[in-house]
Amino acid sequence: MIRVLIADESHQVTDNISRRLALEEDLEVCGTASDGESAVQEALWLKPDIAIIDAGLPGMDGGQTTEMLVQALPGTGVIMMSMEAENDAYRLAMLAGAREFLQKPFKGDDLVAAVRRVHAFEQRRGGSSPAPAVAVAATSAPGDPSSAAASAPAVSRRGVVTAVISGKGGVGKTVIAINIAAALAEKHPGAVVLVDLSLQYGDVGAALDLPTDHSITDLLAENGTADSDMVRQVLVNGPGFQVLLAPTSPELADYVSSAHLTDLITTLRSDFDFIIVDTPSYLNEVSIHTLELADHLVMVTDLSVTGIKNARLTRGVLETLEVDPAKVMVIGNHRDGVGGLDRRGAETFLGAHISVEVPFAADVVATSVNKGVPFVVSSPAAPASSAVRTIVAAIDPLSRNGSEPAPNGDSSDKKKRTRRKLSFTR
Ligand SMILES: Nc1ncnc2c1ncn2[C@@H]1O[C@H](COP(=O)(O)OP(=O)(O)O)[C@@H](O)[C@H]1O
Ligand SMILES: [Mg+2]
């Protein structure tokens, strides 16, 4: 059975297409959506074989929706349909990663033929591809050699993984990840590592002015087994903490798989107390797997309308992946001095509580980046540094009010209360 998802703003269109496809024995409509965001959410949930996407979807348009689907669900073939004149719309569809283009109005037979063609193509591609198609299902299936490797070493230490995420680039994710690592390292020298998983355009190295002789790419040669000694050799000394840099060239990013990531994180957990991960702003197999592996997710957004819209979309993805909301903390970063929504407006639109606001601090941030020194170190008294320490307090009991953690049950109750206060309101 070929399972099809249909997304069009008009219910009449989705109904007509559903009725036509229902006439075919081998086709089944598994879901419909009327805007881009819900199309992505439905698709992540349903994992259809084929998604028929209208180019003019409201909110996130058909092109953006297609791009997200292609990255997050490589096994789903996208057919784009449009009212637009053929040339431009066709070009856009193909650039976004669609496999077929249908100009509206089209004949039912042409649609059915396109669905079967794209499905046959995806099956051939899937059959010849060595990698598992979809991240979510592929993460740690029992019997999967990668998960066996991951659980092999008997480790006493289990470091906490904090992933810094966002729905959009340029919101301050890297700046915040670096400063979280630095603030933790002040309390825990030698126990913190920062991993730049923004694999295509990672800029942790540039922001900290680090030498780029080694990167995550050095670990790939050994077929995904990254033991402590190997990892130690490719880590670079940062200001108070260790850094695993992103590949020096964007095309090398694709070689890092979720099996590599599982293996790497397992090794790092046994060698460090805190693993901070800077992530890319797009969804793919590796970034989705990061969301699943992390103990804490620090979701950074600016307060612009598009920033909050993308943060809301990311929230939807987290819900679909059934990520525990208590793991997620939303940070509103004022990376612009002017404009944007106020906190209340942003929270209403986002449907979530903003736990910490990081103030606009152009001079502090610029000086820090120019010197390659995190601002929590170079300007510890700045309000932006206090904001970062508030974030860190949610991750690390030792950093709370600078005091030692309270003993036993007391500490876990306190931890629960803090987590509740700092995470999504439900
Ligand atoms: N609170 C802030 N105040 C002033 N500038 C900021 C702030 N946060 C981030 N920036 C600036 O915004 C830009 C984007 O930050 P970056 O961390 O690289 O974003 P991302 O990793 O999300 O793409 C950088 O030039 C950074 O210096
Ligand atoms: Mg970045």
Short mmCIF file of N, CA and C in Angstrom, two decimals, residues 36-197:
data_model
loop_
_atom_site.label_atom_id
_atom_site.label_comp_id
_atom_site.label_asym_id
_atom_site.label_seq_id
_atom_site.Cartn_x
_atom_site.Cartn_y
_atom_site.Cartn_z
N GLY A 36 1.55 24.68 6.10
CA GLY A 36 2.88 24.07 6.05
C GLY A 36 3.30 23.42 7.37
N GLU A 37 3.07 24.14 8.47
CA GLU A 37 3.48 23.61 9.77
C GLU A 37 2.80 22.28 10.06
N SER A 38 1.47 22.25 9.85
CA SER A 38 0.80 20.98 10.19
C SER A 38 1.18 19.89 9.19
N ALA A 39 1.53 20.27 7.96
CA ALA A 39 1.97 19.24 7.01
C ALA A 39 3.25 18.57 7.54
N VAL A 40 4.19 19.38 8.06
CA VAL A 40 5.44 18.81 8.57
C VAL A 40 5.15 17.94 9.81
N GLN A 41 4.31 18.46 10.69
CA GLN A 41 3.99 17.68 11.90
C GLN A 41 3.32 16.35 11.56
N GLU A 42 2.33 16.43 10.66
CA GLU A 42 1.63 15.20 10.25
C GLU A 42 2.62 14.22 9.62
N ALA A 43 3.49 14.76 8.77
CA ALA A 43 4.43 13.88 8.05
C ALA A 43 5.39 13.20 9.02
N LEU A 44 5.88 13.97 10.01
CA LEU A 44 6.81 13.36 10.98
C LEU A 44 6.12 12.23 11.74
N TRP A 45 4.85 12.42 11.97
CA TRP A 45 4.08 11.44 12.71
C TRP A 45 3.72 10.23 11.84
N LEU A 46 3.23 10.53 10.62
CA LEU A 46 2.67 9.45 9.78
C LEU A 46 3.72 8.76 8.90
N LYS A 47 4.83 9.45 8.64
CA LYS A 47 5.86 8.95 7.72
C LYS A 47 5.24 8.39 6.43
N PRO A 48 4.58 9.25 5.67
CA PRO A 48 3.95 8.78 4.44
C PRO A 48 4.99 8.41 3.39
N ASP A 49 4.59 7.59 2.40
CA ASP A 49 5.50 7.29 1.29
C ASP A 49 5.60 8.49 0.36
N ILE A 50 4.44 9.16 0.20
CA ILE A 50 4.37 10.29 -0.73
C ILE A 50 3.68 11.46 -0.02
N ALA A 51 4.21 12.67 -0.22
CA ALA A 51 3.51 13.87 0.26
C ALA A 51 3.20 14.75 -0.95
N ILE A 52 1.92 15.09 -1.12
CA ILE A 52 1.53 15.98 -2.22
C ILE A 52 1.33 17.36 -1.59
N ILE A 53 2.19 18.30 -1.98
CA ILE A 53 2.25 19.59 -1.28
C ILE A 53 1.91 20.72 -2.26
N ASP A 54 0.98 21.58 -1.86
CA ASP A 54 0.67 22.73 -2.70
C ASP A 54 1.73 23.82 -2.48
N ALA A 55 2.16 24.45 -3.58
CA ALA A 55 3.23 25.47 -3.46
C ALA A 55 2.78 26.66 -2.63
N GLY A 56 1.47 26.96 -2.67
CA GLY A 56 1.01 28.18 -2.01
C GLY A 56 0.40 27.95 -0.64
N LEU A 57 0.95 27.03 0.14
CA LEU A 57 0.41 26.78 1.49
C LEU A 57 0.52 28.05 2.34
N PRO A 58 -0.44 28.31 3.21
CA PRO A 58 -0.32 29.47 4.09
C PRO A 58 0.72 29.20 5.18
N GLY A 59 1.25 30.27 5.76
CA GLY A 59 2.30 30.12 6.78
C GLY A 59 3.59 29.75 6.07
N MET A 60 4.15 28.61 6.45
CA MET A 60 5.35 28.14 5.77
C MET A 60 4.92 27.67 4.38
N ASP A 61 5.47 28.24 3.31
CA ASP A 61 4.95 27.89 1.99
C ASP A 61 5.38 26.49 1.54
N GLY A 62 4.89 26.09 0.36
CA GLY A 62 5.15 24.73 -0.11
C GLY A 62 6.63 24.44 -0.28
N GLY A 63 7.39 25.46 -0.71
CA GLY A 63 8.83 25.27 -0.92
C GLY A 63 9.53 24.97 0.40
N GLN A 64 9.26 25.80 1.41
CA GLN A 64 9.89 25.58 2.72
C GLN A 64 9.45 24.25 3.32
N THR A 65 8.15 23.96 3.16
CA THR A 65 7.62 22.70 3.70
C THR A 65 8.33 21.52 3.04
N THR A 66 8.49 21.61 1.72
CA THR A 66 9.16 20.52 1.00
C THR A 66 10.60 20.36 1.48
N GLU A 67 11.30 21.50 1.65
CA GLU A 67 12.69 21.42 2.11
C GLU A 67 12.77 20.69 3.45
N MET A 68 11.85 21.06 4.37
CA MET A 68 11.89 20.41 5.69
C MET A 68 11.59 18.93 5.59
N LEU A 69 10.60 18.58 4.76
CA LEU A 69 10.24 17.17 4.62
C LEU A 69 11.40 16.36 4.03
N VAL A 70 12.02 16.94 3.01
CA VAL A 70 13.10 16.21 2.34
C VAL A 70 14.24 15.94 3.31
N GLN A 71 14.52 16.94 4.18
CA GLN A 71 15.62 16.75 5.13
C GLN A 71 15.24 15.80 6.26
N ALA A 72 14.01 15.95 6.77
CA ALA A 72 13.64 15.16 7.95
C ALA A 72 13.21 13.75 7.59
N LEU A 73 12.60 13.59 6.41
CA LEU A 73 12.08 12.27 6.03
C LEU A 73 12.59 11.89 4.63
N PRO A 74 13.84 11.47 4.55
CA PRO A 74 14.40 11.19 3.23
C PRO A 74 13.66 10.08 2.48
N GLY A 75 12.87 9.27 3.18
CA GLY A 75 12.15 8.19 2.50
C GLY A 75 10.82 8.63 1.90
N THR A 76 10.41 9.87 2.17
CA THR A 76 9.14 10.35 1.64
C THR A 76 9.39 11.13 0.34
N GLY A 77 8.70 10.74 -0.73
CA GLY A 77 8.84 11.45 -2.00
C GLY A 77 7.82 12.58 -2.06
N VAL A 78 8.28 13.78 -2.44
CA VAL A 78 7.36 14.92 -2.46
C VAL A 78 6.95 15.25 -3.90
N ILE A 79 5.64 15.42 -4.10
CA ILE A 79 5.10 15.91 -5.37
C ILE A 79 4.57 17.30 -5.09
N MET A 80 5.02 18.28 -5.84
CA MET A 80 4.49 19.62 -5.60
C MET A 80 3.49 19.99 -6.68
N MET A 81 2.40 20.64 -6.24
CA MET A 81 1.41 21.10 -7.20
C MET A 81 1.27 22.61 -7.07
N SER A 82 0.93 23.26 -8.19
CA SER A 82 0.84 24.72 -8.13
C SER A 82 -0.06 25.26 -9.24
N MET A 83 -0.67 26.41 -8.98
CA MET A 83 -1.46 27.12 -9.98
C MET A 83 -0.54 27.96 -10.86
N GLU A 84 0.67 28.21 -10.36
CA GLU A 84 1.58 29.15 -11.04
C GLU A 84 1.98 28.64 -12.42
N ALA A 85 2.41 29.59 -13.26
CA ALA A 85 2.91 29.25 -14.59
C ALA A 85 4.07 28.26 -14.43
N GLU A 86 4.15 27.35 -15.35
CA GLU A 86 4.98 26.16 -15.15
C GLU A 86 6.45 26.43 -14.79
N ASN A 87 7.10 27.33 -15.55
CA ASN A 87 8.56 27.42 -15.43
C ASN A 87 9.09 27.74 -14.05
N ASP A 88 8.63 28.89 -13.51
CA ASP A 88 9.14 29.33 -12.21
C ASP A 88 8.80 28.35 -11.11
N ALA A 89 7.51 27.96 -11.07
CA ALA A 89 7.05 27.08 -10.00
C ALA A 89 7.78 25.74 -10.09
N TYR A 90 8.01 25.26 -11.30
CA TYR A 90 8.69 23.98 -11.49
C TYR A 90 10.12 24.07 -10.93
N ARG A 91 10.77 25.19 -11.28
CA ARG A 91 12.16 25.36 -10.83
C ARG A 91 12.22 25.38 -9.29
N LEU A 92 11.30 26.14 -8.69
CA LEU A 92 11.28 26.23 -7.23
C LEU A 92 11.03 24.86 -6.59
N ALA A 93 10.09 24.12 -7.19
CA ALA A 93 9.76 22.79 -6.64
C ALA A 93 10.99 21.89 -6.66
N MET A 94 11.70 21.93 -7.78
CA MET A 94 12.87 21.04 -7.92
C MET A 94 14.00 21.50 -6.99
N LEU A 95 14.16 22.81 -6.85
CA LEU A 95 15.19 23.31 -5.94
C LEU A 95 14.91 22.87 -4.50
N ALA A 96 13.63 22.86 -4.16
CA ALA A 96 13.27 22.48 -2.78
C ALA A 96 13.44 20.98 -2.54
N GLY A 97 13.52 20.22 -3.63
CA GLY A 97 13.75 18.77 -3.47
C GLY A 97 12.54 17.92 -3.83
N ALA A 98 11.52 18.53 -4.50
CA ALA A 98 10.36 17.73 -4.92
C ALA A 98 10.78 16.81 -6.07
N ARG A 99 10.09 15.67 -6.19
CA ARG A 99 10.42 14.71 -7.26
C ARG A 99 9.60 14.93 -8.52
N GLU A 100 8.39 15.49 -8.34
CA GLU A 100 7.51 15.71 -9.49
C GLU A 100 6.80 17.03 -9.29
N PHE A 101 6.32 17.58 -10.42
CA PHE A 101 5.58 18.84 -10.34
C PHE A 101 4.30 18.68 -11.16
N LEU A 102 3.17 19.10 -10.58
CA LEU A 102 1.90 19.04 -11.32
C LEU A 102 1.29 20.43 -11.34
N GLN A 103 0.98 20.91 -12.55
CA GLN A 103 0.34 22.22 -12.62
C GLN A 103 -1.17 22.05 -12.52
N LYS A 104 -1.78 22.83 -11.63
CA LYS A 104 -3.23 22.76 -11.43
C LYS A 104 -3.92 23.52 -12.56
N PRO A 105 -5.10 23.11 -13.04
CA PRO A 105 -5.74 21.85 -12.67
C PRO A 105 -5.12 20.68 -13.45
N PHE A 106 -5.03 19.51 -12.80
CA PHE A 106 -4.45 18.36 -13.50
C PHE A 106 -5.47 17.23 -13.52
N LYS A 107 -5.23 16.26 -14.40
CA LYS A 107 -6.16 15.12 -14.48
C LYS A 107 -5.85 14.12 -13.37
N GLY A 108 -6.89 13.48 -12.87
CA GLY A 108 -6.71 12.46 -11.83
C GLY A 108 -5.73 11.38 -12.25
N ASP A 109 -5.80 10.97 -13.53
CA ASP A 109 -4.91 9.90 -14.00
C ASP A 109 -3.45 10.33 -13.94
N ASP A 110 -3.21 11.61 -14.25
CA ASP A 110 -1.83 12.11 -14.21
C ASP A 110 -1.31 12.09 -12.78
N LEU A 111 -2.19 12.43 -11.84
CA LEU A 111 -1.79 12.44 -10.43
C LEU A 111 -1.42 11.01 -9.98
N VAL A 112 -2.31 10.07 -10.31
CA VAL A 112 -2.08 8.67 -9.89
C VAL A 112 -0.76 8.16 -10.49
N ALA A 113 -0.55 8.51 -11.76
CA ALA A 113 0.69 8.05 -12.42
C ALA A 113 1.91 8.67 -11.71
N ALA A 114 1.79 9.96 -11.34
CA ALA A 114 2.92 10.63 -10.68
C ALA A 114 3.21 9.98 -9.33
N VAL A 115 2.16 9.67 -8.57
CA VAL A 115 2.34 9.04 -7.26
C VAL A 115 3.08 7.71 -7.42
N ARG A 116 2.64 6.91 -8.39
CA ARG A 116 3.29 5.59 -8.58
C ARG A 116 4.74 5.74 -9.03
N ARG A 117 4.98 6.72 -9.93
CA ARG A 117 6.35 6.93 -10.42
C ARG A 117 7.28 7.33 -9.28
N VAL A 118 6.84 8.28 -8.46
CA VAL A 118 7.70 8.77 -7.38
C VAL A 118 7.93 7.65 -6.35
N HIS A 119 6.88 6.88 -6.10
CA HIS A 119 7.02 5.79 -5.14
C HIS A 119 8.04 4.75 -5.65
N ALA A 120 7.93 4.42 -6.94
CA ALA A 120 8.87 3.44 -7.51
C ALA A 120 10.29 3.98 -7.41
N PHE A 121 10.45 5.28 -7.68
CA PHE A 121 11.77 5.89 -7.61
C PHE A 121 12.33 5.81 -6.18
N GLU A 122 11.49 6.17 -5.21
CA GLU A 122 11.96 6.15 -3.82
C GLU A 122 12.32 4.75 -3.37
N GLN A 123 11.57 3.76 -3.86
CA GLN A 123 11.88 2.38 -3.47
C GLN A 123 13.22 1.93 -4.02
N ARG A 124 13.47 2.31 -5.28
CA ARG A 124 14.77 1.95 -5.87
C ARG A 124 15.88 2.61 -5.09
N ARG A 125 15.68 3.89 -4.76
CA ARG A 125 16.69 4.65 -4.03
C ARG A 125 16.90 4.06 -2.64
N GLY A 126 15.78 3.77 -1.97
CA GLY A 126 15.85 3.21 -0.61
C GLY A 126 16.56 1.88 -0.62
N GLY A 127 16.26 1.05 -1.65
CA GLY A 127 16.84 -0.29 -1.72
C GLY A 127 18.35 -0.26 -1.91
N SER A 128 18.84 0.78 -2.66
CA SER A 128 20.27 0.80 -2.93
C SER A 128 21.05 1.58 -1.88
N SER A 129 20.32 2.30 -1.01
CA SER A 129 21.03 3.13 -0.04
C SER A 129 21.43 2.33 1.19
N PRO A 130 22.69 2.42 1.59
CA PRO A 130 23.13 1.65 2.75
C PRO A 130 22.62 2.24 4.07
N ALA A 131 22.32 3.54 4.07
CA ALA A 131 21.94 4.18 5.34
C ALA A 131 20.47 3.97 5.63
N PRO A 132 20.10 3.86 6.92
CA PRO A 132 18.68 3.79 7.24
C PRO A 132 18.00 5.08 6.81
N ALA A 133 16.75 4.97 6.31
CA ALA A 133 16.13 6.15 5.71
C ALA A 133 15.79 7.22 6.73
N VAL A 134 15.19 6.84 7.84
CA VAL A 134 14.63 7.85 8.70
C VAL A 134 15.25 7.80 10.09
N ALA A 135 15.56 8.99 10.58
CA ALA A 135 16.27 9.07 11.84
C ALA A 135 15.48 8.53 13.02
N VAL A 136 14.23 8.97 13.14
CA VAL A 136 13.49 8.71 14.37
C VAL A 136 13.42 7.22 14.67
N ALA A 137 13.11 6.45 13.62
CA ALA A 137 12.95 5.03 13.83
C ALA A 137 14.30 4.33 13.93
N ALA A 138 15.33 4.99 13.38
CA ALA A 138 16.61 4.30 13.24
C ALA A 138 17.54 4.49 14.42
N THR A 139 17.10 5.19 15.46
CA THR A 139 18.06 5.62 16.48
C THR A 139 18.68 4.48 17.27
N SER A 140 17.89 3.62 17.86
CA SER A 140 18.54 2.56 18.64
C SER A 140 17.72 1.29 18.65
N ALA A 141 17.49 0.80 17.45
CA ALA A 141 16.73 -0.44 17.34
C ALA A 141 17.52 -1.57 18.00
N PRO A 142 16.85 -2.46 18.74
CA PRO A 142 17.59 -3.56 19.34
C PRO A 142 18.23 -4.39 18.24
N GLY A 143 19.45 -4.83 18.51
CA GLY A 143 20.12 -5.63 17.49
C GLY A 143 20.88 -4.79 16.49
N ASP A 144 20.66 -3.49 16.49
CA ASP A 144 21.40 -2.60 15.61
C ASP A 144 22.83 -2.53 16.14
N PRO A 145 23.82 -2.79 15.26
CA PRO A 145 25.20 -2.83 15.74
C PRO A 145 25.63 -1.53 16.41
N SER A 146 25.07 -0.40 15.95
CA SER A 146 25.50 0.86 16.55
C SER A 146 25.06 0.95 18.01
N SER A 147 23.85 0.44 18.29
CA SER A 147 23.39 0.56 19.68
C SER A 147 24.11 -0.47 20.56
N ALA A 148 24.51 -1.59 19.96
CA ALA A 148 25.27 -2.56 20.74
C ALA A 148 26.61 -1.96 21.13
N ALA A 149 27.26 -1.28 20.15
CA ALA A 149 28.54 -0.64 20.44
C ALA A 149 28.35 0.41 21.52
N ALA A 150 27.21 1.12 21.43
CA ALA A 150 27.00 2.23 22.34
C ALA A 150 26.85 1.75 23.78
N SER A 151 26.26 0.58 23.96
CA SER A 151 26.01 0.16 25.33
C SER A 151 27.13 -0.73 25.86
N ALA A 152 28.16 -1.00 25.03
CA ALA A 152 29.19 -1.94 25.45
C ALA A 152 30.04 -1.50 26.65
N PRO A 153 30.67 -0.29 26.59
CA PRO A 153 31.59 0.01 27.68
C PRO A 153 30.86 0.19 29.01
N ALA A 154 31.42 -0.41 30.07
CA ALA A 154 30.81 -0.23 31.39
C ALA A 154 31.35 1.07 31.96
N VAL A 155 30.54 2.10 32.03
CA VAL A 155 31.04 3.40 32.46
C VAL A 155 30.45 3.78 33.81
N SER A 156 31.30 4.43 34.63
CA SER A 156 30.81 4.85 35.92
C SER A 156 30.26 6.27 35.84
N ARG A 157 30.90 7.09 34.99
CA ARG A 157 30.48 8.47 34.87
C ARG A 157 29.39 8.56 33.80
N ARG A 158 28.41 9.42 34.03
CA ARG A 158 27.45 9.63 32.96
C ARG A 158 27.18 11.12 32.83
N GLY A 159 27.93 11.76 31.93
CA GLY A 159 27.80 13.20 31.73
C GLY A 159 26.41 13.57 31.23
N VAL A 160 26.05 14.81 31.53
CA VAL A 160 24.74 15.33 31.14
C VAL A 160 24.88 16.06 29.80
N VAL A 161 23.99 15.71 28.86
CA VAL A 161 24.06 16.33 27.53
C VAL A 161 23.04 17.47 27.42
N THR A 162 23.52 18.66 27.09
CA THR A 162 22.64 19.82 26.89
C THR A 162 22.77 20.27 25.44
N ALA A 163 21.69 20.18 24.68
CA ALA A 163 21.74 20.64 23.28
C ALA A 163 21.12 22.03 23.20
N VAL A 164 21.83 22.93 22.53
CA VAL A 164 21.31 24.28 22.31
C VAL A 164 20.73 24.30 20.91
N ILE A 165 19.42 24.57 20.82
CA ILE A 165 18.72 24.42 19.54
C ILE A 165 17.98 25.71 19.18
N SER A 166 17.60 25.82 17.90
CA SER A 166 16.74 26.94 17.48
C SER A 166 16.07 26.58 16.17
N GLY A 167 14.99 27.29 15.85
CA GLY A 167 14.29 27.00 14.61
C GLY A 167 14.82 27.83 13.46
N LYS A 168 15.81 28.67 13.72
CA LYS A 168 16.24 29.63 12.72
C LYS A 168 17.68 30.01 13.04
N GLY A 169 18.48 30.28 12.01
CA GLY A 169 19.87 30.67 12.25
C GLY A 169 19.97 32.12 12.69
N GLY A 170 21.12 32.46 13.24
CA GLY A 170 21.38 33.87 13.58
C GLY A 170 20.69 34.37 14.83
N VAL A 171 20.19 33.46 15.67
CA VAL A 171 19.46 33.92 16.86
C VAL A 171 20.35 33.97 18.10
N GLY A 172 21.60 33.53 17.98
CA GLY A 172 22.52 33.60 19.12
C GLY A 172 22.79 32.24 19.76
N LYS A 173 22.47 31.18 19.03
CA LYS A 173 22.65 29.84 19.57
C LYS A 173 24.13 29.56 19.90
N THR A 174 25.01 29.88 18.97
CA THR A 174 26.43 29.59 19.18
C THR A 174 26.98 30.42 20.34
N VAL A 175 26.63 31.70 20.36
CA VAL A 175 27.08 32.59 21.45
C VAL A 175 26.63 32.01 22.79
N ILE A 176 25.38 31.58 22.87
CA ILE A 176 24.86 31.07 24.14
C ILE A 176 25.49 29.72 24.50
N ALA A 177 25.67 28.85 23.51
CA ALA A 177 26.29 27.54 23.79
C ALA A 177 27.70 27.73 24.36
N ILE A 178 28.46 28.62 23.75
CA ILE A 178 29.83 28.87 24.20
C ILE A 178 29.83 29.39 25.64
N ASN A 179 28.92 30.30 25.94
CA ASN A 179 28.92 30.89 27.28
C ASN A 179 28.38 29.93 28.33
N ILE A 180 27.46 29.06 27.95
CA ILE A 180 27.01 28.02 28.90
C ILE A 180 28.21 27.13 29.25
N ALA A 181 28.97 26.72 28.20
CA ALA A 181 30.13 25.86 28.45
C ALA A 181 31.13 26.57 29.37
N ALA A 182 31.37 27.86 29.11
CA ALA A 182 32.35 28.59 29.90
C ALA A 182 31.89 28.75 31.35
N ALA A 183 30.59 29.04 31.55
CA ALA A 183 30.09 29.22 32.91
C ALA A 183 30.16 27.90 33.68
N LEU A 184 29.85 26.79 33.01
CA LEU A 184 29.95 25.48 33.67
C LEU A 184 31.40 25.16 34.02
N ALA A 185 32.30 25.51 33.09
CA ALA A 185 33.72 25.17 33.29
C ALA A 185 34.31 25.93 34.48
N GLU A 186 33.75 27.10 34.79
CA GLU A 186 34.26 27.83 35.97
C GLU A 186 34.03 27.04 37.25
N LYS A 187 32.90 26.32 37.30
CA LYS A 187 32.60 25.50 38.48
C LYS A 187 33.19 24.10 38.38
N HIS A 188 33.40 23.65 37.15
CA HIS A 188 33.82 22.25 36.94
C HIS A 188 35.00 22.19 35.98
N PRO A 189 36.18 22.66 36.41
CA PRO A 189 37.32 22.66 35.48
C PRO A 189 37.62 21.24 34.98
N GLY A 190 37.86 21.14 33.68
CA GLY A 190 38.24 19.85 33.10
C GLY A 190 37.08 18.90 32.86
N ALA A 191 35.87 19.32 33.21
CA ALA A 191 34.73 18.38 33.12
C ALA A 191 33.72 18.78 32.04
N VAL A 192 34.08 19.78 31.21
CA VAL A 192 33.11 20.29 30.23
C VAL A 192 33.66 20.16 28.81
N VAL A 193 32.81 19.69 27.90
CA VAL A 193 33.19 19.67 26.48
C VAL A 193 32.06 20.31 25.67
N LEU A 194 32.46 21.09 24.67
CA LEU A 194 31.49 21.73 23.77
C LEU A 194 31.64 21.08 22.40
N VAL A 195 30.54 20.55 21.87
CA VAL A 195 30.58 19.85 20.57
C VAL A 195 29.87 20.72 19.53
N ASP A 196 30.57 21.04 18.45
CA ASP A 196 29.94 21.84 17.39
C ASP A 196 29.30 20.90 16.37
N LEU A 197 28.00 20.67 16.57
CA LEU A 197 27.28 19.77 15.65
C LEU A 197 26.59 20.56 14.55
#
